[in-house]
PDB file of C-alpha atoms in Angstrom:
ATOM      1  CA  GLU A1078     -23.597   0.764  11.607  1.00 64.00           C
ATOM      2  CA  ALA A1079     -21.067  -2.066  11.933  1.00 84.00           C
ATOM      3  CA  GLY A1080     -17.751  -1.510  10.214  1.00 94.00           C
ATOM      4  CA  VAL A1081     -15.729  -3.940   8.119  1.00 97.00           C
ATOM      5  CA  THR A1082     -14.803  -7.047  10.077  1.00 97.00           C
ATOM      6  CA  GLN A1083     -12.195  -9.503   9.279  1.00 98.00           C
ATOM      7  CA  PHE A1084     -11.424 -12.973  10.609  1.00 98.00           C
ATOM      8  CA  PRO A1085      -9.050 -14.231  11.940  1.00 97.00           C
ATOM      9  CA  SER A1086      -7.196 -11.310  13.464  1.00 97.00           C
ATOM     10  CA  HIS A1087      -4.157 -13.492  13.578  1.00 97.00           C
ATOM     11  CA  SER A1088      -3.033 -16.619  11.760  1.00 97.00           C
ATOM     12  CA  VAL A1089       0.134 -18.558  12.195  1.00 98.00           C
ATOM     13  CA  ILE A1090       0.751 -21.429   9.743  1.00 97.00           C
ATOM     14  CA  GLU A1091       3.583 -23.430   8.320  1.00 97.00           C
ATOM     15  CA  LYS A1092       4.906 -23.152   4.833  1.00 97.00           C
ATOM     16  CA  GLY A1093       2.852 -25.271   2.472  1.00 97.00           C
ATOM     17  CA  GLN A1094      -0.345 -25.050   4.479  1.00 97.00           C
ATOM     18  CA  THR A1095      -3.548 -23.405   3.395  1.00 97.00           C
ATOM     19  CA  VAL A1096      -5.168 -20.424   5.016  1.00 98.00           C
ATOM     20  CA  THR A1097      -8.501 -18.712   4.323  1.00 98.00           C
ATOM     21  CA  LEU A1098      -9.155 -15.128   5.345  1.00 98.00           C
ATOM     22  CA  ARG A1099     -12.647 -13.760   5.651  1.00 98.00           C
ATOM     23  CA  CYS A1100     -13.910 -10.224   5.127  1.00 98.00           C
ATOM     24  CA  ASP A1101     -17.391  -8.986   5.913  1.00 97.00           C
ATOM     25  CA  PRO A1102     -17.918  -5.556   4.415  1.00 96.00           C
ATOM     26  CA  ILE A1103     -20.337  -2.924   5.602  1.00 95.00           C
ATOM     27  CA  SER A1104     -23.850  -3.830   4.674  1.00 93.00           C
ATOM     28  CA  GLY A1105     -24.867  -2.318   1.424  1.00 90.00           C
ATOM     29  CA  HIS A1106     -21.377  -1.734   0.135  1.00 92.00           C
ATOM     30  CA  ASP A1107     -21.091  -3.349  -3.270  1.00 90.00           C
ATOM     31  CA  ASN A1108     -17.413  -2.680  -3.536  1.00 91.00           C
ATOM     32  CA  LEU A1109     -15.002  -4.756  -1.715  1.00 93.00           C
ATOM     33  CA  TYR A1110     -11.218  -4.569  -1.891  1.00 94.00           C
ATOM     34  CA  TRP A1111      -8.320  -6.701  -0.584  1.00 96.00           C
ATOM     35  CA  TYR A1112      -4.877  -5.049   0.258  1.00 96.00           C
ATOM     36  CA  ARG A1113      -1.935  -6.308   1.973  1.00 96.00           C
ATOM     37  CA  ARG A1114       1.254  -5.087   3.557  1.00 95.00           C
ATOM     38  CA  VAL A1115       4.239  -7.218   3.802  1.00 93.00           C
ATOM     39  CA  MET A1116       6.972  -6.399   6.171  1.00 85.00           C
ATOM     40  CA  GLY A1117       8.655  -3.062   5.607  1.00 82.00           C
ATOM     41  CA  LYS A1118       6.699  -2.390   2.541  1.00 90.00           C
ATOM     42  CA  GLU A1119       3.743  -0.252   1.608  1.00 91.00           C
ATOM     43  CA  ILE A1120       0.126  -1.269   1.545  1.00 93.00           C
ATOM     44  CA  LYS A1121      -0.561  -2.763  -1.812  1.00 92.00           C
ATOM     45  CA  PHE A1122      -3.804  -3.411  -3.615  1.00 92.00           C
ATOM     46  CA  LEU A1123      -4.741  -6.947  -4.492  1.00 95.00           C
ATOM     47  CA  LEU A1124      -8.198  -6.919  -6.035  1.00 93.00           C
ATOM     48  CA  HIS A1125     -11.479  -5.347  -6.200  1.00 92.00           C
ATOM     49  CA  PHE A1126     -14.947  -6.824  -6.303  1.00 92.00           C
ATOM     50  CA  VAL A1127     -18.088  -5.225  -7.385  1.00 90.00           C
ATOM     51  CA  LYS A1128     -20.790  -7.281  -5.883  1.00 92.00           C
ATOM     52  CA  GLU A1129     -19.684 -10.863  -6.735  1.00 93.00           C
ATOM     53  CA  SER A1130     -17.674  -9.966  -9.761  1.00 92.00           C
ATOM     54  CA  LYS A1131     -13.962  -9.316  -9.980  1.00 92.00           C
ATOM     55  CA  GLN A1132     -13.530  -5.769 -11.259  1.00 89.00           C
ATOM     56  CA  ASP A1133      -9.777  -5.700 -10.991  1.00 88.00           C
ATOM     57  CA  GLU A1134      -7.461  -8.507  -9.809  1.00 91.00           C
ATOM     58  CA  SER A1135      -4.237  -7.155 -11.253  1.00 89.00           C
ATOM     59  CA  GLY A1136      -2.724  -6.907  -7.930  1.00 91.00           C
ATOM     60  CA  MET A1137      -2.895 -10.547  -7.064  1.00 94.00           C
ATOM     61  CA  PRO A1138       0.688 -11.828  -6.809  1.00 92.00           C
ATOM     62  CA  ASN A1139       0.257 -15.256  -8.220  1.00 92.00           C
ATOM     63  CA  ASN A1140      -2.109 -18.175  -8.653  1.00 94.00           C
ATOM     64  CA  ARG A1141      -1.727 -19.416  -5.075  1.00 96.00           C
ATOM     65  CA  PHE A1142      -4.103 -16.666  -4.009  1.00 97.00           C
ATOM     66  CA  LEU A1143      -7.839 -17.214  -4.731  1.00 97.00           C
ATOM     67  CA  ALA A1144     -10.441 -14.614  -3.814  1.00 97.00           C
ATOM     68  CA  GLU A1145     -14.123 -15.223  -3.837  1.00 97.00           C
ATOM     69  CA  ARG A1146     -17.201 -13.233  -3.074  1.00 96.00           C
ATOM     70  CA  THR A1147     -20.140 -15.543  -3.577  1.00 86.00           C
ATOM     71  CA  GLY A1148     -23.572 -13.848  -3.357  1.00 88.00           C
ATOM     72  CA  GLY A1149     -21.865 -10.426  -3.201  1.00 85.00           C
ATOM     73  CA  THR A1150     -21.696 -10.257   0.451  1.00 93.00           C
ATOM     74  CA  TYR A1151     -18.717 -11.454   2.455  1.00 96.00           C
ATOM     75  CA  SER A1152     -15.394 -12.443   0.722  1.00 98.00           C
ATOM     76  CA  THR A1153     -12.709 -14.940   1.356  1.00 98.00           C
ATOM     77  CA  LEU A1154      -9.001 -14.871   0.359  1.00 98.00           C
ATOM     78  CA  LYS A1155      -7.501 -18.286   0.293  1.00 98.00           C
ATOM     79  CA  VAL A1156      -3.616 -18.739   0.142  1.00 97.00           C
ATOM     80  CA  GLN A1157      -2.740 -22.240  -1.110  1.00 96.00           C
ATOM     81  CA  PRO A1158       0.022 -23.332  -0.520  1.00 96.00           C
ATOM     82  CA  ALA A1159       1.310 -20.539   1.717  1.00 96.00           C
ATOM     83  CA  GLU A1160       4.867 -19.431   1.312  1.00 96.00           C
ATOM     84  CA  LEU A1161       7.204 -17.523   3.677  1.00 96.00           C
ATOM     85  CA  GLU A1162       6.866 -14.286   1.681  1.00 95.00           C
ATOM     86  CA  ASP A1163       3.068 -14.329   2.150  1.00 97.00           C
ATOM     87  CA  SER A1164       3.511 -13.195   5.701  1.00 97.00           C
ATOM     88  CA  GLY A1165       2.047  -9.680   6.223  1.00 97.00           C
ATOM     89  CA  VAL A1166      -1.123  -7.954   7.191  1.00 97.00           C
ATOM     90  CA  TYR A1167      -4.053  -8.395   4.931  1.00 98.00           C
ATOM     91  CA  PHE A1168      -6.631  -5.618   4.743  1.00 97.00           C
ATOM     92  CA  CYS A1169     -10.142  -5.619   3.529  1.00 97.00           C
ATOM     93  CA  ALA A1170     -12.020  -2.478   2.600  1.00 95.00           C
ATOM     94  CA  SER A1171     -15.448  -1.635   1.245  1.00 93.00           C
ATOM     95  CA  SER A1172     -17.216   1.214  -0.335  1.00 90.00           C
ATOM     96  CA  ARG A1173     -20.611   2.212  -1.725  1.00 85.00           C
ATOM     97  CA  SER A1174     -21.493   2.033  -5.401  1.00 63.00           C
ATOM     98  CA  SER A1175     -22.606   5.554  -6.037  1.00 49.00           C
ATOM     99  CA  GLY A1176     -20.648   7.618  -8.485  1.00 49.00           C
ATOM    100  CA  GLY A1177     -17.771   9.748  -7.798  1.00 53.00           C
ATOM    101  CA  TYR A1178     -14.873   9.279  -5.377  1.00 62.00           C
ATOM    102  CA  ASN A1179     -15.891   6.720  -2.700  1.00 70.00           C
ATOM    103  CA  GLU A1180     -14.371   6.608   0.785  1.00 83.00           C
ATOM    104  CA  GLN A1181     -13.010   3.131   1.495  1.00 89.00           C
ATOM    105  CA  PHE A1182     -13.691   1.799   4.993  1.00 93.00           C
ATOM    106  CA  PHE A1183     -11.044  -0.561   6.106  1.00 95.00           C
ATOM    107  CA  GLY A1184     -11.136  -3.521   8.443  1.00 97.00           C
ATOM    108  CA  PRO A1185      -8.569  -4.091  11.226  1.00 96.00           C
ATOM    109  CA  GLY A1186      -6.696  -6.553   9.038  1.00 97.00           C
ATOM    110  CA  THR A1187      -5.495 -10.159   9.458  1.00 98.00           C
ATOM    111  CA  ARG A1188      -1.951 -10.645  10.468  1.00 97.00           C
ATOM    112  CA  LEU A1189      -0.674 -13.761   8.646  1.00 97.00           C
ATOM    113  CA  THR A1190       2.593 -15.318   9.697  1.00 97.00           C
ATOM    114  CA  VAL A1191       4.041 -18.201   7.620  1.00 97.00           C
ATOM    115  CA  LEU A1192       6.860 -20.251   9.316  1.00 96.00           C
TER     116      LEU A1192
ATOM    117  CA  LEU B 223      -0.483   7.573 -11.635  1.00 55.00           C
ATOM    118  CA  ALA B 224       0.616  10.408  -9.484  1.00 62.00           C
ATOM    119  CA  LYS B 225       3.430   9.504  -7.156  1.00 81.00           C
ATOM    120  CA  THR B 226       3.426  11.198  -3.798  1.00 90.00           C
ATOM    121  CA  THR B 227       6.167  12.318  -1.608  1.00 93.00           C
ATOM    122  CA  GLN B 228       5.902  13.061   2.121  1.00 96.00           C
ATOM    123  CA  PRO B 229       8.182  13.148   5.067  1.00 97.00           C
ATOM    124  CA  ILE B 230       8.913   9.792   6.714  1.00 96.00           C
ATOM    125  CA  SER B 231       8.362  11.169  10.221  1.00 97.00           C
ATOM    126  CA  MET B 232       7.424  14.132  12.206  1.00 97.00           C
ATOM    127  CA  ASP B 233       7.312  14.831  15.929  1.00 97.00           C
ATOM    128  CA  SER B 234       5.186  17.238  17.838  1.00 97.00           C
ATOM    129  CA  TYR B 235       4.043  18.136  21.329  1.00 97.00           C
ATOM    130  CA  GLU B 236       0.534  18.074  22.633  1.00 97.00           C
ATOM    131  CA  GLY B 237      -1.416  21.167  21.802  1.00 96.00           C
ATOM    132  CA  GLN B 238       0.541  22.127  18.861  1.00 97.00           C
ATOM    133  CA  GLU B 239      -0.581  22.400  15.338  1.00 97.00           C
ATOM    134  CA  VAL B 240       0.930  20.060  12.914  1.00 98.00           C
ATOM    135  CA  ASN B 241       1.281  20.479   9.257  1.00 98.00           C
ATOM    136  CA  ILE B 242       2.190  17.565   6.958  1.00 98.00           C
ATOM    137  CA  THR B 243       2.987  18.387   3.393  1.00 97.00           C
ATOM    138  CA  CYS B 244       2.748  16.135   0.461  1.00 96.00           C
ATOM    139  CA  SER B 245       4.163  16.614  -2.972  1.00 95.00           C
ATOM    140  CA  HIS B 246       2.428  15.251  -6.031  1.00 92.00           C
ATOM    141  CA  ASN B 247       4.024  16.952  -9.029  1.00 91.00           C
ATOM    142  CA  ASN B 248       2.333  14.762 -11.589  1.00 88.00           C
ATOM    143  CA  ILE B 249      -1.199  15.155 -10.433  1.00 88.00           C
ATOM    144  CA  ALA B 250      -3.809  14.675 -13.125  1.00 85.00           C
ATOM    145  CA  THR B 251      -6.810  16.855 -13.844  1.00 87.00           C
ATOM    146  CA  ASN B 252      -9.170  14.234 -12.479  1.00 81.00           C
ATOM    147  CA  ASP B 253      -7.247  13.364  -9.349  1.00 84.00           C
ATOM    148  CA  TYR B 254      -8.450  14.012  -5.911  1.00 87.00           C
ATOM    149  CA  ILE B 255      -6.122  14.398  -2.875  1.00 90.00           C
ATOM    150  CA  THR B 256      -7.089  12.206   0.021  1.00 90.00           C
ATOM    151  CA  TRP B 257      -5.582  11.607   3.416  1.00 94.00           C
ATOM    152  CA  TYR B 258      -5.912   8.529   5.479  1.00 95.00           C
ATOM    153  CA  GLN B 259      -4.766   7.922   8.945  1.00 97.00           C
ATOM    154  CA  GLN B 260      -3.693   4.555  10.424  1.00 96.00           C
ATOM    155  CA  PHE B 261      -3.254   3.574  14.110  1.00 95.00           C
ATOM    156  CA  PRO B 262      -1.234   0.516  15.111  1.00 90.00           C
ATOM    157  CA  SER B 263      -3.090  -2.673  14.634  1.00 89.00           C
ATOM    158  CA  GLN B 264      -5.797  -1.006  12.719  1.00 94.00           C
ATOM    159  CA  GLY B 265      -6.685  -0.403   9.040  1.00 96.00           C
ATOM    160  CA  PRO B 266      -6.359   2.936   7.457  1.00 95.00           C
ATOM    161  CA  ARG B 267      -9.190   5.477   8.101  1.00 95.00           C
ATOM    162  CA  PHE B 268     -10.301   8.321   5.861  1.00 92.00           C
ATOM    163  CA  ILE B 269      -9.653  11.757   7.243  1.00 94.00           C
ATOM    164  CA  ILE B 270     -10.167  14.357   4.576  1.00 93.00           C
ATOM    165  CA  GLN B 271     -10.349  14.801   0.720  1.00 90.00           C
ATOM    166  CA  GLY B 272     -10.091  17.755  -1.571  1.00 91.00           C
ATOM    167  CA  TYR B 273      -9.593  18.779  -5.134  1.00 90.00           C
ATOM    168  CA  LYS B 274      -8.477  22.384  -4.702  1.00 90.00           C
ATOM    169  CA  THR B 275      -8.317  25.387  -2.230  1.00 89.00           C
ATOM    170  CA  LYS B 276      -9.197  24.549   1.195  1.00 95.00           C
ATOM    171  CA  VAL B 277     -11.330  21.873   2.845  1.00 94.00           C
ATOM    172  CA  THR B 278     -12.038  21.652   6.581  1.00 95.00           C
ATOM    173  CA  ASN B 279     -13.868  19.054   8.695  1.00 94.00           C
ATOM    174  CA  GLU B 280     -14.115  18.273  12.326  1.00 92.00           C
ATOM    175  CA  VAL B 281     -10.710  16.473  12.302  1.00 92.00           C
ATOM    176  CA  ALA B 282      -8.368  18.416   9.936  1.00 96.00           C
ATOM    177  CA  SER B 283      -7.917  20.963   7.344  1.00 97.00           C
ATOM    178  CA  LEU B 284      -6.500  20.411   3.793  1.00 97.00           C
ATOM    179  CA  PHE B 285      -4.804  23.161   1.937  1.00 97.00           C
ATOM    180  CA  ILE B 286      -4.197  22.701  -1.794  1.00 96.00           C
ATOM    181  CA  PRO B 287      -2.498  25.534  -3.812  1.00 96.00           C
ATOM    182  CA  ALA B 288      -3.641  26.575  -7.118  1.00 95.00           C
ATOM    183  CA  ASP B 289      -1.240  24.413  -9.098  1.00 94.00           C
ATOM    184  CA  ARG B 290      -2.283  21.365  -6.993  1.00 94.00           C
ATOM    185  CA  LYS B 291       1.221  19.964  -6.975  1.00 94.00           C
ATOM    186  CA  SER B 292       1.306  19.753  -3.341  1.00 96.00           C
ATOM    187  CA  SER B 293      -1.087  19.648  -0.389  1.00 96.00           C
ATOM    188  CA  THR B 294      -0.849  20.160   3.321  1.00 97.00           C
ATOM    189  CA  LEU B 295      -2.769  18.374   5.992  1.00 98.00           C
ATOM    190  CA  SER B 296      -3.223  20.501   9.100  1.00 98.00           C
ATOM    191  CA  LEU B 297      -4.119  18.859  12.400  1.00 97.00           C
ATOM    192  CA  PRO B 298      -5.035  21.578  15.058  1.00 94.00           C
ATOM    193  CA  ARG B 299      -3.875  21.133  18.528  1.00 93.00           C
ATOM    194  CA  VAL B 300      -2.767  17.472  18.405  1.00 97.00           C
ATOM    195  CA  SER B 301      -2.988  15.183  21.194  1.00 96.00           C
ATOM    196  CA  LEU B 302      -1.302  11.979  22.124  1.00 97.00           C
ATOM    197  CA  SER B 303      -4.020   9.980  20.371  1.00 96.00           C
ATOM    198  CA  ASP B 304      -3.103  11.575  17.075  1.00 96.00           C
ATOM    199  CA  THR B 305       0.105   9.548  16.966  1.00 97.00           C
ATOM    200  CA  ALA B 306      -0.392   7.563  13.827  1.00 97.00           C
ATOM    201  CA  VAL B 307       0.818   7.094  10.249  1.00 97.00           C
ATOM    202  CA  TYR B 308      -0.768   9.601   7.837  1.00 98.00           C
ATOM    203  CA  TYR B 309      -0.948   8.751   4.138  1.00 95.00           C
ATOM    204  CA  CYS B 310      -1.404  11.165   1.261  1.00 94.00           C
ATOM    205  CA  LEU B 311      -3.078   9.594  -1.658  1.00 90.00           C
ATOM    206  CA  VAL B 312      -3.777  10.911  -5.111  1.00 87.00           C
ATOM    207  CA  GLY B 313      -6.350   8.975  -6.818  1.00 76.00           C
ATOM    208  CA  ASP B 314      -8.475   9.187  -9.861  1.00 64.00           C
ATOM    209  CA  GLU B 315     -12.145   9.359 -10.393  1.00 52.00           C
ATOM    210  CA  ASP B 316     -11.664   8.478 -14.084  1.00 47.00           C
ATOM    211  CA  ARG B 317      -9.635   6.003 -15.856  1.00 45.00           C
ATOM    212  CA  GLY B 318     -12.772   3.963 -16.566  1.00 42.00           C
ATOM    213  CA  SER B 319     -13.372   3.254 -12.990  1.00 47.00           C
ATOM    214  CA  THR B 320     -14.726   5.533 -10.380  1.00 44.00           C
ATOM    215  CA  LEU B 321     -14.193   3.096  -7.591  1.00 54.00           C
ATOM    216  CA  GLY B 322     -10.683   1.971  -8.069  1.00 71.00           C
ATOM    217  CA  ARG B 323      -7.840   0.965  -5.903  1.00 79.00           C
ATOM    218  CA  LEU B 324      -5.989   3.243  -3.533  1.00 83.00           C
ATOM    219  CA  TYR B 325      -2.329   3.706  -3.837  1.00 83.00           C
ATOM    220  CA  PHE B 326      -0.543   4.013  -0.645  1.00 88.00           C
ATOM    221  CA  GLY B 327       2.948   5.340  -0.102  1.00 87.00           C
ATOM    222  CA  ARG B 328       5.110   4.950   2.977  1.00 89.00           C
ATOM    223  CA  GLY B 329       3.176   7.638   4.874  1.00 94.00           C
ATOM    224  CA  THR B 330       4.351   9.914   7.623  1.00 97.00           C
ATOM    225  CA  GLN B 331       4.756   8.679  11.112  1.00 97.00           C
ATOM    226  CA  LEU B 332       3.566  11.419  13.452  1.00 98.00           C
ATOM    227  CA  THR B 333       4.536  11.018  17.027  1.00 98.00           C
ATOM    228  CA  VAL B 334       2.998  13.325  19.579  1.00 97.00           C
ATOM    229  CA  TRP B 335       4.806  13.798  22.812  1.00 97.00           C
ATOM    230  CA  PRO B 336       3.424  14.990  26.178  1.00 96.00           C
TER     231      PRO B 336
END
């Protein structure tokens, strides 16, 4: 079974540009999460999809961030326009939809550098 | 939300047993205790989860005392490849969502030396 994949692995852009990160969850996982770690900080939750619906987006830092999951499969996270403080590693995770505590499977992350 | 406290770093030699203790004094009745491991340039990976007493799997053991205010992750006979950051998470199954976010702290950087 393939794990969670993320693309690109690295992205270097200039301030003001737009970047789109992609996450492909494990097949059959209805739940998809985005997290990020900025330099020196803890991994922080951004948002949670259940299928194509946003279950919880309270962690999104501001309206420059837009996450989508059309069709309930892969997800994209767009940052527009990017700012210096957006630099960090963005992780995607997925989990099944059954009840109880669900293990989240993480992708390798996308390292975003904004210059 | 139960806050967790764990050592920032630990060192060990190959072949030794490593115990990482996590404090979570405000743990709620519905909270589970979960440990994740993260290698450099990778995402966190689930290791083990428990609610009370002891849980053991092929990777580690998790010891939880009766009051559940702390927990200890035990790694038997560590090798160089166990060098990683270990996160203790206390998460809920309740609060209206069984599939919610994970709260990561700073974790414990374990370094295993030859």
